[in-house]
One Martini backbone bead per residue (centre of mass of N, CA, C, O) as a GRO file, in nm:
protein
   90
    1UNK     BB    1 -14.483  -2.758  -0.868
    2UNK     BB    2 -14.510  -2.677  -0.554
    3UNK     BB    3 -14.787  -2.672  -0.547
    4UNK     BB    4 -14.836  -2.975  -0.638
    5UNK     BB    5 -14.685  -3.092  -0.378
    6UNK     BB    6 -14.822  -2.957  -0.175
    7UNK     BB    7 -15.149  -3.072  -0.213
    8UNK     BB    8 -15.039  -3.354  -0.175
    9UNK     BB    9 -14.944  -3.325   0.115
   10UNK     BB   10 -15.235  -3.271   0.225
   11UNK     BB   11 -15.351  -3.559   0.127
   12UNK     BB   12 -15.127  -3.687   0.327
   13UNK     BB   13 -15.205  -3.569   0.599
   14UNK     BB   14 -15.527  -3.648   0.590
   15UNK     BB   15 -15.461  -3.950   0.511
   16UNK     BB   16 -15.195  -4.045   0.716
   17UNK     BB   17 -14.954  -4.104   0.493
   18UNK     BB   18 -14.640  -4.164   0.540
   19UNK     BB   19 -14.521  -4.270   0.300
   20UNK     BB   20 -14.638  -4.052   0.108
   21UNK     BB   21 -14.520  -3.812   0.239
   22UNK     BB   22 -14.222  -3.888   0.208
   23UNK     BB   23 -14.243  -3.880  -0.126
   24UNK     BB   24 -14.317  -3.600  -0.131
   25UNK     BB   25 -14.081  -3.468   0.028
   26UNK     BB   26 -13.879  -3.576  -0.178
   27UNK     BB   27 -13.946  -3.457  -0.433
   28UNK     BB   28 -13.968  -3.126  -0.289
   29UNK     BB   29 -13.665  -3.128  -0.247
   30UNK     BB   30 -13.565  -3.203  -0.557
   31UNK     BB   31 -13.678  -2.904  -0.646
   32UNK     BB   32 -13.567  -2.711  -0.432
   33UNK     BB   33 -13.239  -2.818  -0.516
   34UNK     BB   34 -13.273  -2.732  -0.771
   35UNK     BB   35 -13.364  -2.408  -0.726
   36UNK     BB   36 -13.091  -2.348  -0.576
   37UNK     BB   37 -12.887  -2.393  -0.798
   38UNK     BB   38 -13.038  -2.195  -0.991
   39UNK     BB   39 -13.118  -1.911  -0.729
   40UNK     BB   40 -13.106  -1.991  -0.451
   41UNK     BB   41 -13.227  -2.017  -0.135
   42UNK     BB   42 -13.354  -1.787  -0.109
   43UNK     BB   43 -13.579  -1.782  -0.355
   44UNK     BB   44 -13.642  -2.088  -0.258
   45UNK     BB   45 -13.803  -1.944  -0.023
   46UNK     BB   46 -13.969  -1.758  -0.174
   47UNK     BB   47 -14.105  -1.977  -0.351
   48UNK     BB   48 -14.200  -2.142  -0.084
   49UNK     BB   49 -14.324  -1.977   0.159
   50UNK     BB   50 -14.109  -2.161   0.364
   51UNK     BB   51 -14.142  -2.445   0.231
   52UNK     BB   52 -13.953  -2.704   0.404
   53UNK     BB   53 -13.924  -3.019   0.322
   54UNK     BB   54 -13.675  -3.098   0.493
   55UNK     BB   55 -13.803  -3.003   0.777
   56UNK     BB   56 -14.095  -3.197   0.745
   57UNK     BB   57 -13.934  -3.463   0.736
   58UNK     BB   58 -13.782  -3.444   0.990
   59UNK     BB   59 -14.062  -3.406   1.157
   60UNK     BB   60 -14.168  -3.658   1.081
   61UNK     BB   61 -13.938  -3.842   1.216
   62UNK     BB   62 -13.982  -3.740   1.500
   63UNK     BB   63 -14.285  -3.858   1.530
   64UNK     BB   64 -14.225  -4.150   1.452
   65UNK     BB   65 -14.036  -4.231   1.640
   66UNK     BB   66 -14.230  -4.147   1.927
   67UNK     BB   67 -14.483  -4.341   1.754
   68UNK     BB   68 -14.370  -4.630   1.728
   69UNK     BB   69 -14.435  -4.705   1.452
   70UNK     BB   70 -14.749  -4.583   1.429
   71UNK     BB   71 -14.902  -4.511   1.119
   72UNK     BB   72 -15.231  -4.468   1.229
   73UNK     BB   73 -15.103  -4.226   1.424
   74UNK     BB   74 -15.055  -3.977   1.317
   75UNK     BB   75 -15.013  -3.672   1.421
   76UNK     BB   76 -15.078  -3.358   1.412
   77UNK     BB   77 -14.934  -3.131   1.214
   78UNK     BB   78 -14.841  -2.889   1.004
   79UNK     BB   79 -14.871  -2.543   0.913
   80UNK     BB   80 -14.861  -2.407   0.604
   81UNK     BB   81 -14.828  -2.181   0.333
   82UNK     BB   82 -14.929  -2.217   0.048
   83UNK     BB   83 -14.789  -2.236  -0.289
   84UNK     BB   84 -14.769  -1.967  -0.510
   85UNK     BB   85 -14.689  -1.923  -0.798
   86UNK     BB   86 -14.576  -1.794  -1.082
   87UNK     BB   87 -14.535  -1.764  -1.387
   88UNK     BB   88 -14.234  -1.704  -1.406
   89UNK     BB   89 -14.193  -1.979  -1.215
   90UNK     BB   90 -14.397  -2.213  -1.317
   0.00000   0.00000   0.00000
């Protein structure tokens, strides 16, 4: 699920939709808080290869807040290694 949240993430951020970027943020969250409740957070970080949704969602909006509310120019964000589940996990 987390890399399929993933995959659509890099979606909205290569067509620079800030809405969609959120909604897939917050999604990425849900399943995140999901994943923590029942296995905790580090091994939600190890599922996630790193990927905090909640941190990138932060970082997405202090770059729109300094770029006054235009959203057709969001600035080039972050990258970071795609999140591949196992079996086990997927």
């Amino acid at each position: 699920m987390l890399d399929q949240q993933w995959a659509l993430f890099l979606v909205t951020q290569e067509a620079r939709d800030f809405d969609l970027m959120r909604m897939v943020l917050n999604q990425a969250i849900a399943s995140q808080d999901l994943i923590t409740s029942l296995v905790g957070r580090e091994e939600m970080v190890r599922v996630s290869k790193d990927w905090i949704a909640r941190d990138k969602l932060a970082h997405l909006d202090r770059l729109m807040s300094g770029n006054s509310g235009n959203h057709t120019q969001i600035p080039e964000l972050w990258c970071a290694m795609p999140v591949t589940m196992t079996k086990e996990h997927g």
